[in-house]
Short mmCIF file of C-alpha atoms in Angstrom, two decimals:
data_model
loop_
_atom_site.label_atom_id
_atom_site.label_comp_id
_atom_site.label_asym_id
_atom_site.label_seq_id
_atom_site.Cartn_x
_atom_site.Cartn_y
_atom_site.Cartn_z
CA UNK A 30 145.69 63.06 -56.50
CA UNK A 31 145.60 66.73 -57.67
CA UNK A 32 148.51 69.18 -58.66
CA UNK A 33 148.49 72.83 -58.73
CA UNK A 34 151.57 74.10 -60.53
CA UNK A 35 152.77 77.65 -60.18
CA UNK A 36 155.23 79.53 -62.58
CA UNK A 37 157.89 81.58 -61.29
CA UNK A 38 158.76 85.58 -62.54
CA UNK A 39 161.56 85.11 -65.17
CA UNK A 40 165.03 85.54 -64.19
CA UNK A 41 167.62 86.33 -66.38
CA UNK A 42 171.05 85.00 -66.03
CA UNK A 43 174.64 85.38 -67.82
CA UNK A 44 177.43 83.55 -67.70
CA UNK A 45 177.55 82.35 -63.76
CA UNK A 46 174.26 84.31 -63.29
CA UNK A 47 171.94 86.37 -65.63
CA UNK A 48 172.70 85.38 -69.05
CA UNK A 49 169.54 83.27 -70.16
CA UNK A 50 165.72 83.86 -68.83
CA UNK A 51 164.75 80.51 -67.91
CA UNK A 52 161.50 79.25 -66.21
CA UNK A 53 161.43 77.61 -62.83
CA UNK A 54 158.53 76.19 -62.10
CA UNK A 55 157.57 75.37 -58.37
CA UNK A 56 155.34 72.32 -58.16
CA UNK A 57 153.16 71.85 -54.68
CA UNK A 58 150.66 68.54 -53.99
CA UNK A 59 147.51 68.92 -52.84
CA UNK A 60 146.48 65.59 -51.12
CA UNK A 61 143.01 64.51 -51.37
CA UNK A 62 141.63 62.02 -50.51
CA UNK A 63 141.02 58.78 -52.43
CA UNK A 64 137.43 57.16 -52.01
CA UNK A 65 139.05 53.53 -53.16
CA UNK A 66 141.14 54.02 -49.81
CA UNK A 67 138.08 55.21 -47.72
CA UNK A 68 136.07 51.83 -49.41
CA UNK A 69 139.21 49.66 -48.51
CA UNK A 70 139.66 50.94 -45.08
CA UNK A 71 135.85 50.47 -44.27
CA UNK A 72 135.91 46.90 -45.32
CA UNK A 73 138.85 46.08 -43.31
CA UNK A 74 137.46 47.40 -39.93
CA UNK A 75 134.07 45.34 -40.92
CA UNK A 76 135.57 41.99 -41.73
CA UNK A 77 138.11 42.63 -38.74
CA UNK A 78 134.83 43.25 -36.16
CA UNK A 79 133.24 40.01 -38.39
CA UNK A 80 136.21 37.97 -37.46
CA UNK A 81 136.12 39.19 -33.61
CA UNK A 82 132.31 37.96 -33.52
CA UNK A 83 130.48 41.28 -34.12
CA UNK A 84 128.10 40.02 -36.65
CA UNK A 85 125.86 43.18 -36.48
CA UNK A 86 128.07 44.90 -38.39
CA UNK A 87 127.26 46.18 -42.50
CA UNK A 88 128.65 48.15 -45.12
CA UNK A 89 126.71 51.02 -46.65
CA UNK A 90 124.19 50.30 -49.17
CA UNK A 91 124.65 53.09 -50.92
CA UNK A 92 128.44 52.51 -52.70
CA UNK A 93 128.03 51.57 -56.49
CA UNK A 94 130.49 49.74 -58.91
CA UNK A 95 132.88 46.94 -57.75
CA UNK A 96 132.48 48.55 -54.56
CA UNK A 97 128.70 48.27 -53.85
CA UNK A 98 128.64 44.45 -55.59
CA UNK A 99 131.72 43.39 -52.36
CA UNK A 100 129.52 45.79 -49.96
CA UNK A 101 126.30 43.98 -50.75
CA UNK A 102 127.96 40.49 -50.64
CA UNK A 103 130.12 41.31 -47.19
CA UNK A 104 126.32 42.10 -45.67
CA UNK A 105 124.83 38.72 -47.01
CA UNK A 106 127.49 36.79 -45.40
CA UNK A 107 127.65 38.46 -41.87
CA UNK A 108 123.81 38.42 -42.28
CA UNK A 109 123.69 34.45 -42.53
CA UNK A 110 126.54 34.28 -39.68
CA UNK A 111 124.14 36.48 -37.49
CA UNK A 112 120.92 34.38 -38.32
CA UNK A 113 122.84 31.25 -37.62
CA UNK A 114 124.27 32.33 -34.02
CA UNK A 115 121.25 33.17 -33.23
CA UNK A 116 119.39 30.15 -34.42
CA UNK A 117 121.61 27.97 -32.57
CA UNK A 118 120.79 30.34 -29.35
CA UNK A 119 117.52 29.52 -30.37
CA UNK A 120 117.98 25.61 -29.98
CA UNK A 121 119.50 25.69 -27.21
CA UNK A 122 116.88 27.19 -25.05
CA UNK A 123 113.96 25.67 -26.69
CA UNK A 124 115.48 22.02 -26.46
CA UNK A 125 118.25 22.32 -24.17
CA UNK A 126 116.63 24.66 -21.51
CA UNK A 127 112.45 24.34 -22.16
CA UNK A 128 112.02 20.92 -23.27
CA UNK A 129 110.60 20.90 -26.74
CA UNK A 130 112.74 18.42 -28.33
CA UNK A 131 110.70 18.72 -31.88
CA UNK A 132 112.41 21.87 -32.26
CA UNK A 133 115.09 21.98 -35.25
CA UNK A 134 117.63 24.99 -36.71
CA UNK A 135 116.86 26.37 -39.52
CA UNK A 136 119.40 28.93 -41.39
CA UNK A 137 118.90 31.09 -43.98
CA UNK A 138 121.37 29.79 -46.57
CA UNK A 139 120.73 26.16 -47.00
CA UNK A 140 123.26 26.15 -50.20
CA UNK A 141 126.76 24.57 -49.80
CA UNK A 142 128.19 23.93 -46.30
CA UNK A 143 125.72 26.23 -45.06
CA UNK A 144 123.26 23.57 -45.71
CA UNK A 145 125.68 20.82 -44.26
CA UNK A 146 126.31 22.74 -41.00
CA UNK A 147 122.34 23.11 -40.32
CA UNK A 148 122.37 19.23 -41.16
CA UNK A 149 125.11 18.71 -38.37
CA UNK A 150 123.38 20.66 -35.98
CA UNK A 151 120.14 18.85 -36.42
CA UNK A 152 121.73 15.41 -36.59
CA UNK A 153 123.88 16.45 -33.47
CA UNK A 154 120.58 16.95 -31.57
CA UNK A 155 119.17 14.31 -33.04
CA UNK A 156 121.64 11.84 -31.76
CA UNK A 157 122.01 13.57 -28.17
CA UNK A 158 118.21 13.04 -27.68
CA UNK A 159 117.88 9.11 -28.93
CA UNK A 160 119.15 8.03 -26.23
CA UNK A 161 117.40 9.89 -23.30
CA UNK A 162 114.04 8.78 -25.68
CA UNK A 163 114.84 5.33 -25.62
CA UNK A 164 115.45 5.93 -21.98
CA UNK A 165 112.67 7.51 -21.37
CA UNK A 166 110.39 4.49 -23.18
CA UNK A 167 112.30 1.46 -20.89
CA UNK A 168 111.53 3.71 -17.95
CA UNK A 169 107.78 4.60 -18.28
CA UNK A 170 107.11 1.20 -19.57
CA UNK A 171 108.66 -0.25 -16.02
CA UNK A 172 106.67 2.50 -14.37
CA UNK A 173 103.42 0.62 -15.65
CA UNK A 174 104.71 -2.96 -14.38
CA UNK A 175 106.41 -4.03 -18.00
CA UNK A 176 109.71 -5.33 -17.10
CA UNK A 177 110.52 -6.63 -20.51
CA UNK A 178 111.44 -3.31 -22.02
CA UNK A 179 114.98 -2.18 -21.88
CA UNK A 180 116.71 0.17 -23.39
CA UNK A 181 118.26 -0.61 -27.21
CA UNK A 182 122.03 -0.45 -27.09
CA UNK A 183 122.44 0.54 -30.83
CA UNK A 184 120.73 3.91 -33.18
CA UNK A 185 120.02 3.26 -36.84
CA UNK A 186 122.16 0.17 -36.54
CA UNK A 187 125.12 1.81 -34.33
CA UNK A 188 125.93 0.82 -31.72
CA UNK A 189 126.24 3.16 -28.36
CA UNK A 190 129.07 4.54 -27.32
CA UNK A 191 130.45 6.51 -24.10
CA UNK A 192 128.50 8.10 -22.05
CA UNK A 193 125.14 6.94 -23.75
CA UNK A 194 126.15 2.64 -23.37
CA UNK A 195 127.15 3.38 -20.12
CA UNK A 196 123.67 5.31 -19.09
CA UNK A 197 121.89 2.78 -21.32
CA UNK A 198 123.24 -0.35 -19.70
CA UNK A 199 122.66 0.83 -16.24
CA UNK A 200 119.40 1.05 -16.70
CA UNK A 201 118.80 -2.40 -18.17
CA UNK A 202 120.68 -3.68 -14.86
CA UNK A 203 118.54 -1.97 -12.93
CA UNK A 204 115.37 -3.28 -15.03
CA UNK A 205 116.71 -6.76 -15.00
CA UNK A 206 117.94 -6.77 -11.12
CA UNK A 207 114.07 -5.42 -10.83
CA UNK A 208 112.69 -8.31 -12.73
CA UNK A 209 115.12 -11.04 -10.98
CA UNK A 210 113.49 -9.91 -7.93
CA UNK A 211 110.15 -9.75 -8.62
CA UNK A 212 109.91 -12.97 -10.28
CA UNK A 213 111.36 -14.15 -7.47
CA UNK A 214 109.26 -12.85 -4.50
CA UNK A 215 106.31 -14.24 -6.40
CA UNK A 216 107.83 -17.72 -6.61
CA UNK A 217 107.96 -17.72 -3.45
CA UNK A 218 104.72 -16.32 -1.97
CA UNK A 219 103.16 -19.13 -4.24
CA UNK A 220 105.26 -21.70 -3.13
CA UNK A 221 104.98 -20.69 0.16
CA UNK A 222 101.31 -18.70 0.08
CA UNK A 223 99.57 -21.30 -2.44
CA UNK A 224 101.69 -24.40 -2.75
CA UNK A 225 102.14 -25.08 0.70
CA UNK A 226 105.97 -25.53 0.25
CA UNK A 227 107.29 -24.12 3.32
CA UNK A 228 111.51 -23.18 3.08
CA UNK A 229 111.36 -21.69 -0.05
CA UNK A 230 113.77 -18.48 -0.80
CA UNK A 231 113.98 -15.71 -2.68
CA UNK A 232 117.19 -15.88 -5.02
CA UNK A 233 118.45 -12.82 -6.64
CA UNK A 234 122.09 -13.17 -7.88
CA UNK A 235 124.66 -10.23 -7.25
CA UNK A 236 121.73 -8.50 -5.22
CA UNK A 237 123.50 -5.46 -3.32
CA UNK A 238 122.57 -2.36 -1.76
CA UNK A 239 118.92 -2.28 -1.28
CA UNK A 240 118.18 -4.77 -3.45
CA UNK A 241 120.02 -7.12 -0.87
CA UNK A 242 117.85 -5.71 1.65
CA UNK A 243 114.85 -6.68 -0.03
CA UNK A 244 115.62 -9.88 -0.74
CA UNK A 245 116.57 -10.32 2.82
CA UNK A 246 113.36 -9.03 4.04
CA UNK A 247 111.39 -11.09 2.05
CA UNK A 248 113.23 -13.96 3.00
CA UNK A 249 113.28 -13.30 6.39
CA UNK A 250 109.28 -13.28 6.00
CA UNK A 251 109.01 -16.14 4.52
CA UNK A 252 111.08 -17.93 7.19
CA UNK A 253 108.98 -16.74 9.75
CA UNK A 254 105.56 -17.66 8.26
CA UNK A 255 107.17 -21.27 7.37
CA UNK A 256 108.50 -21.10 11.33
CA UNK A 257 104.86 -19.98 12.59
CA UNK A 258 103.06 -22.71 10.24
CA UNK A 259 105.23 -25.87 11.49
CA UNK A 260 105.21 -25.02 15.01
CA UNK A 261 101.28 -24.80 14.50
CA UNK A 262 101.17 -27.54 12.83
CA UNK A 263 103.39 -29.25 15.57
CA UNK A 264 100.89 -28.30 18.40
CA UNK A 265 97.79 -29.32 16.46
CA UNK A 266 99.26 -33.13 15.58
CA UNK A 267 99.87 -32.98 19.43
CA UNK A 268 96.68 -31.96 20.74
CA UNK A 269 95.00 -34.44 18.48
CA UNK A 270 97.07 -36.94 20.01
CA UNK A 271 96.17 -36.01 23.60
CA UNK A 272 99.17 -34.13 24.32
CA UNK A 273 97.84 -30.73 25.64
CA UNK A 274 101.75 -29.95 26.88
CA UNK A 275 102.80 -28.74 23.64
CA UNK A 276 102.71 -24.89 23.11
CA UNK A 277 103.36 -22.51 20.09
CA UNK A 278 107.10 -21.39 20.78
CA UNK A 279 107.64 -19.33 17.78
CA UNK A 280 107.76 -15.53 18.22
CA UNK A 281 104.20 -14.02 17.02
CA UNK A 282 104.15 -10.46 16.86
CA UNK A 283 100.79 -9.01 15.33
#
């Protein structure tokens, strides 16, 4: 801050009034304006938009001193904030939204917890995508007639927890209630098909829904082909005996 000082005509003065000549001097301030104050205001406003999420924002490059050293710093930081939301953006369209689950973040600054918050991330996705892998293994592996997959109910020794053992385990139900049932229609389409042992049944414990259905059905045929074979049977022992009475009573559709 600048003064300008200005000297008043002498005025003499006796007694009361014009004895002595005496000098009066009338000071006036000139403000102007301090460029610490301009630097301190502009880095306010900046880490205030920073803090609201405006991570676009940078000091000049052109201060010097103390004040170019914080003005160069400020821009590294909000630069790495920047490169991070949008690397995160980043992974969440290429993994989340297209697919490629290779994709990883990767930030600027790997010192410090910059380095530890890129690990997160990429452990984060890691762990959300185990799962739907192992998932993904149990189910193609039944889609090329290997029931003995299922899907592993622990990662790196941990067991699953939530949302992932409960998507987990009903998958291996539905791989085991698949296997129950298919071991079981062939037991019985040898016993019945190839053995000759007519009655046999298809038994697939806490079989609901369709499952029940398809049990039933297969079943059902199996009753009707032992039914069919008997009452055959029946006729044929007949007619060799001379009894051409006997008929084949079973319904034959076919």
């Amino acid at each position: 801050m600048k003064k300008a000082t200005q000297k008043s005509a002498p005025v003499s003065s006796n007694g009361g009034g014009n004895s002595h000549e005496t000098s009066n001097v009338i000071t006036q301030e000139i403000q102007v304006e301090n460029p610490e104050r301009i630097e301190l205001a502009a880095i306010l406003s900046s880490l205030q938009s920073m803090r609201d999420g405006d991570f676009s924002v940078r000091l000049p490059g052109s201060w010097t001193g103390l004040g170019g050293k914080i003005a160069d710093t400020f821009n590294e930081i909000v630069q790495a904030n920047q490169q991070m939301s949008q690397e995160l953006q980043r992974i969440g369209q290429v993994v989340g939204k297209d697919g490629r689950t290779r994709e990883r973040a990767r930030f600027q600054e790997s010192k410090g917890a910059w380095g530890e918050m890129e690990i997160s991330v990429n452990t984060l996705v890691d762990d959300l995508l185990r799962p739907n892998t192992e998932v993904t293994r149990a189910v193609a592996a039944v889609a090329q007639g290997n029931l003995t997959q299922t899907v592993r109910l622990d990662v790196d020794g941990r067991p699953l927890e939530g949302e992932f053992l409960r998507s987990a385990s009903i998958v291996n139900t539905m791989i085991q209630q698949l296997s129950v049932f298919t071991a079981e229609v062939t037991r019985v389409a040898r016993e019945v098909g190839t053995d000759g042992k007519l009655g046999g049944q298809a038994q697939v414990p806490g079989a609901a829904g369709t499952w029940k259905d398809l049990t039933d059905s297969v079943n059902s045929m199996a009753s009707n082909l032992t039914g069919q074979v008997r009452n055959i049977a029946e006729v044929a022992t007949a007619v060799a005996s001379g009894d051409l009475s006997r008929k084949i009573t079973v319904d034959v559709r076919g």
